[in-house]
XYZ file of C-alpha atoms in Angstrom:
347
model
C 0.000 0.000 0.000
C 2.566 2.558 -1.180
C 0.428 5.514 -2.196
C -2.394 5.705 0.326
C -4.662 8.613 1.350
C -3.335 11.100 3.882
C -4.718 10.442 7.383
C -4.839 14.217 8.012
C -8.226 14.327 6.259
C -9.713 12.401 9.216
C -9.600 15.633 11.245
C -11.796 17.472 8.736
C -15.507 17.970 9.392
C -16.951 15.392 6.940
C -14.839 12.518 8.281
C -15.413 13.494 11.897
C -19.143 13.396 11.103
C -18.797 9.953 9.516
C -16.885 8.693 12.559
C -19.520 10.121 14.894
C -22.326 8.379 13.006
C -20.438 5.077 13.101
C -19.745 5.493 16.821
C -23.437 6.138 17.556
C -24.275 3.032 15.552
C -21.916 0.985 17.721
C -23.477 2.376 20.909
C -26.944 1.569 19.534
C -25.794 -2.026 18.918
C -24.593 -2.169 22.533
C -27.944 -0.925 23.879
C -29.851 -3.479 21.791
C -27.438 -6.387 21.711
C -26.295 -6.663 25.317
C -29.699 -6.909 27.123
C -31.312 -8.656 24.153
C -28.732 -11.445 23.969
C -28.692 -11.773 27.765
C -32.466 -12.347 27.895
C -32.316 -14.710 24.908
C -29.507 -16.682 26.535
C -31.444 -16.975 29.799
C -34.504 -18.209 27.918
C -32.637 -20.857 25.921
C -30.664 -22.063 28.966
C -33.725 -22.618 31.205
C -35.794 -24.010 28.346
C -36.666 -27.694 28.635
C -35.827 -28.225 25.003
C -32.319 -29.461 24.360
C -32.445 -30.062 20.619
C -29.579 -29.144 18.326
C -31.028 -25.772 17.322
C -31.434 -24.699 20.966
C -27.845 -25.657 21.798
C -26.539 -23.731 18.798
C -28.692 -20.745 19.761
C -27.117 -20.817 23.244
C -23.624 -20.762 21.738
C -24.657 -17.985 19.332
C -26.024 -15.889 22.228
C -22.775 -16.273 24.195
C -20.738 -15.185 21.174
C -23.110 -12.282 20.510
C -22.888 -11.139 24.145
C -19.123 -10.731 23.814
C -19.528 -9.209 20.347
C -21.883 -6.594 21.805
C -19.179 -5.190 24.103
C -15.910 -5.906 22.263
C -16.376 -2.784 20.115
C -16.450 -0.350 23.060
C -12.785 0.785 22.722
C -13.409 1.555 19.045
C -16.702 3.363 19.745
C -14.942 5.625 22.259
C -12.004 6.002 19.893
C -14.172 7.243 17.006
C -15.609 10.004 19.237
C -12.070 11.107 20.183
C -10.625 11.779 16.705
C -9.214 8.225 16.559
C -6.581 8.979 19.194
C -6.311 5.269 20.022
C -7.045 5.331 23.746
C -6.727 1.826 25.177
C -5.839 0.505 21.739
C -2.474 2.291 21.970
C -1.442 -0.088 24.739
C 0.206 -3.302 23.539
C -0.994 -5.096 26.684
C -4.585 -4.295 25.745
C -4.235 -4.429 21.966
C -2.997 -8.040 21.766
C -5.803 -9.747 23.751
C -8.409 -7.455 22.170
C -7.243 -8.355 18.664
C -7.210 -12.061 19.588
C -10.749 -11.863 21.018
C -12.146 -9.998 18.021
C -10.621 -12.450 15.555
C -11.969 -15.456 17.467
C -15.461 -13.973 17.874
C -15.711 -13.138 14.184
C -14.638 -16.608 13.027
C -16.726 -18.526 15.597
C -19.815 -16.413 14.876
C -19.567 -17.355 11.208
C -18.993 -21.027 11.991
C -22.021 -21.320 14.322
C -24.257 -19.538 11.792
C -23.053 -22.002 9.158
C -23.868 -24.975 11.431
C -27.374 -23.660 12.120
C -28.166 -23.185 8.450
C -26.550 -26.449 7.369
C -28.122 -28.622 10.092
C -31.600 -27.228 9.387
C -31.119 -27.730 5.636
C -30.196 -31.382 6.268
C -33.333 -31.875 8.390
C -35.521 -30.303 5.692
C -33.966 -32.151 2.746
C -33.585 -35.499 4.529
C -36.447 -35.750 7.087
C -35.496 -39.259 8.242
C -31.851 -38.415 8.909
C -30.979 -37.376 12.471
C -28.094 -34.965 12.897
C -25.955 -36.111 15.812
C -25.909 -33.372 18.486
C -22.763 -34.702 20.115
C -20.866 -34.595 16.828
C -21.929 -31.011 16.165
C -20.991 -29.865 19.694
C -17.595 -31.543 19.384
C -17.075 -29.778 16.058
C -17.785 -26.423 17.757
C -15.210 -27.138 20.481
C -12.644 -28.352 17.963
C -13.172 -25.267 15.823
C -12.768 -23.017 18.873
C -9.439 -24.684 19.753
C -8.429 -24.597 16.094
C -8.964 -20.837 15.739
C -7.421 -20.115 19.145
C -4.335 -22.099 18.136
C -3.888 -20.238 14.846
C -4.539 -16.814 16.375
C -2.223 -17.460 19.338
C 0.541 -18.704 17.052
C 0.134 -15.674 14.811
C 0.423 -13.259 17.752
C 3.479 -15.081 19.091
C 5.283 -14.974 15.736
C 4.238 -11.407 14.930
C 6.788 -8.682 15.617
C 4.261 -6.665 17.625
C 0.674 -5.513 17.849
C -0.071 -1.899 17.068
C -2.881 0.615 16.670
C -3.670 1.341 13.012
C -4.988 4.905 12.729
C -6.578 4.675 9.232
C -8.858 1.783 10.234
C -9.163 2.707 13.950
C -8.357 -0.907 14.842
C -5.558 -2.976 16.367
C -3.503 -5.297 14.200
C -0.613 -7.696 14.563
C 2.383 -6.950 12.376
C 3.440 -9.349 9.653
C 5.469 -12.316 11.017
C 9.052 -12.749 9.792
C 8.238 -16.245 8.595
C 6.673 -15.590 5.181
C 5.470 -19.191 4.746
C 3.531 -19.117 8.005
C 2.027 -15.738 7.124
C 0.816 -17.106 3.785
C -0.681 -20.175 5.471
C -2.392 -18.006 8.096
C -3.881 -15.706 5.454
C -5.171 -18.680 3.480
C -6.700 -20.167 6.637
C -8.351 -16.878 7.678
C -9.715 -16.141 4.223
C -10.993 -19.703 3.863
C -12.990 -19.528 7.126
C -14.440 -16.104 6.313
C -15.477 -17.060 2.774
C -16.710 -20.649 3.318
C -19.543 -19.934 5.836
C -21.374 -17.381 3.607
C -21.164 -19.803 0.688
C -22.492 -22.739 2.743
C -25.250 -20.597 4.288
C -26.310 -19.346 0.845
C -26.550 -22.860 -0.622
C -28.307 -24.215 2.502
C -30.810 -21.351 2.524
C -31.524 -21.722 -1.183
C -32.165 -25.480 -0.899
C -34.290 -25.047 2.249
C -36.489 -22.358 0.694
C -37.167 -24.474 -2.404
C -38.046 -27.566 -0.347
C -40.268 -25.635 2.095
C -42.083 -23.921 -0.754
C -42.885 -27.265 -2.322
C -44.097 -28.842 0.911
C -46.019 -25.861 2.349
C -49.182 -26.918 0.519
C -49.129 -30.420 2.058
C -48.560 -29.358 5.689
C -51.667 -29.890 7.848
C -50.593 -31.094 11.331
C -49.598 -28.677 14.107
C -46.264 -30.449 14.634
C -45.263 -30.001 11.005
C -46.345 -26.364 11.130
C -44.162 -25.764 14.204
C -41.215 -27.457 12.500
C -41.737 -25.318 9.435
C -41.881 -22.177 11.579
C -38.613 -23.182 13.253
C -37.073 -23.715 9.828
C -38.273 -20.300 8.660
C -36.785 -18.693 11.807
C -33.393 -20.243 11.066
C -33.856 -19.087 7.481
C -34.265 -15.508 8.708
C -31.246 -16.036 10.953
C -29.261 -17.052 7.869
C -30.488 -14.033 5.881
C -29.420 -11.673 8.685
C -26.034 -13.385 8.755
C -25.610 -12.993 4.992
C -26.680 -9.333 4.993
C -24.515 -8.468 7.992
C -21.449 -10.300 6.713
C -21.804 -9.563 2.995
C -19.368 -6.655 3.198
C -16.864 -8.849 5.042
C -17.140 -11.468 2.315
C -16.746 -8.873 -0.465
C -13.847 -7.069 1.224
C -11.931 -10.285 1.898
C -12.438 -11.385 -1.699
C -11.171 -8.034 -3.019
C -8.199 -8.209 -0.670
C -7.234 -11.725 -1.825
C -7.424 -10.765 -5.495
C -5.699 -7.367 -5.298
C -3.181 -7.842 -2.482
C -2.308 -11.537 -2.647
C -2.804 -12.414 -6.334
C -2.315 -9.211 -8.341
C -0.180 -7.456 -5.682
C -1.941 -4.211 -6.586
C -3.684 -2.270 -3.788
C -5.705 -0.201 -6.274
C -9.118 -0.331 -4.504
C -7.534 0.529 -1.159
C -6.175 3.800 -2.534
C -9.771 5.004 -2.394
C -10.434 7.019 0.790
C -13.547 5.097 1.787
C -11.878 1.720 1.279
C -8.728 2.839 3.066
C -10.422 4.392 6.123
C -13.603 2.330 6.503
C -13.475 -1.001 4.628
C -11.737 -2.951 7.412
C -13.676 -1.144 10.117
C -16.874 -2.412 8.499
C -15.754 -5.902 7.505
C -13.648 -6.713 10.576
C -15.774 -5.152 13.334
C -19.085 -3.642 12.234
C -20.396 -6.768 10.502
C -19.941 -8.879 13.641
C -21.461 -6.218 15.927
C -24.526 -5.561 13.726
C -25.166 -9.285 13.423
C -25.021 -9.625 17.227
C -27.554 -6.793 17.665
C -30.028 -8.058 15.054
C -30.182 -11.670 16.278
C -32.098 -11.001 19.541
C -34.591 -8.866 17.614
C -35.230 -11.899 15.413
C -35.599 -14.197 18.436
C -38.212 -12.013 20.142
C -40.094 -11.497 16.887
C -40.308 -15.162 15.911
C -40.485 -16.960 19.292
C -43.742 -16.082 21.048
C -42.928 -17.964 24.253
C -39.717 -15.972 24.563
C -41.686 -12.716 24.312
C -44.075 -13.831 27.072
C -41.183 -14.964 29.243
C -39.321 -11.654 28.744
C -42.457 -9.663 29.607
C -42.834 -11.762 32.746
C -39.240 -11.034 33.749
C -39.660 -7.298 33.169
C -42.902 -7.170 35.195
C -41.289 -9.033 38.069
C -38.414 -6.543 38.087
C -40.960 -3.710 38.188
C -42.701 -5.331 41.164
C -39.376 -5.751 43.023
C -38.520 -2.086 42.493
C -41.935 -1.059 43.830
C -41.525 -3.296 46.897
C -38.215 -1.633 47.731
C -39.836 1.807 47.561
C -42.592 0.778 49.977
C -41.207 -0.518 53.257
C -44.621 -1.732 54.395
C -44.705 -4.300 51.578
C -47.517 -2.557 49.671
C -47.591 -0.553 46.467
C -49.990 1.697 44.572
C -51.722 0.229 41.569
C -52.640 2.291 38.512
C -56.081 3.078 39.959
C -54.499 4.547 43.098
C -55.590 1.880 45.649
C -53.273 0.098 48.078
C -52.807 -3.517 47.109
C -50.603 -6.296 48.474
C -47.687 -7.117 46.234
C -48.329 -10.200 44.151
C -46.316 -12.118 41.631
C -46.433 -10.983 38.046
C -49.350 -12.517 36.137
C -46.857 -13.563 33.472
C -44.339 -15.146 35.824
C -45.668 -18.563 34.897
C -44.271 -18.000 31.422
C -40.866 -19.130 32.738
C -42.072 -22.704 32.898
C -44.254 -22.721 29.839
C -42.012 -23.283 26.856
């Protein structure tokens, strides 16, 4: 990247406005994603169902919880003219970079498993996907990515704050062969999941469209609804990670194959492409998922309303030392459990 845009333009009004808008978007994702994924995780954990989809949803919620807060140093940084802040510290930069890499790759892998497992169930109704095998694959993939990312950080010369992208990076390792292998591995696991999800979604939609006319029983309707929910989950994943897929593909072609950083001489690509593909895609995906859960899963909505009403009752009890509170019609009434508290056990 020999001739790149001058970073001095980031201090001008238009770019400070762009950074402010992006920072507010990250804070909005925090406000939505953190409580939303926490409630969704609680619901899936205490649910009596322990099918494969529920287990994968639990893993997805855990990943999304971390993804909802990992962007905080960048959100603060964008409000402060990209001065770096905590990202200037090597002791903070290295673990933060490791965590972000792992979250991004594991989020894609779990989304791929959800779409693929549901597609298998739809296309081959009599075939049972082994839950144990899928869970082992998740653990193996976690260790696999942690191994590669740890090895990369150990062999890298240092980690540093990159002003143009407002992110932390690890410098290029001295061992060129390892660097090439690492790049191939990273690009493979960021390009494969969108491709698998696209094919799985396409096959599932065709099969469901053909069978929708024949579905009469309630059980089949519930299974179809679950399949449609995972279909929406896959669509959100594809929309959120489309820029990551496109940017990685452009990078492979221009930087690794043609050795010509032409597109990255553009100011938008240079200042914002990696911010979007490396961070924003993961964060937006984490914020949209709980919205999908509460929209599609009615029992989760009832359960969440029950939790919120119980919290409201507890707050009122603390304000009234005599154990009584005022109802909306102004009369004293003994504190009772929320009428929706039973939703916790009705899944």
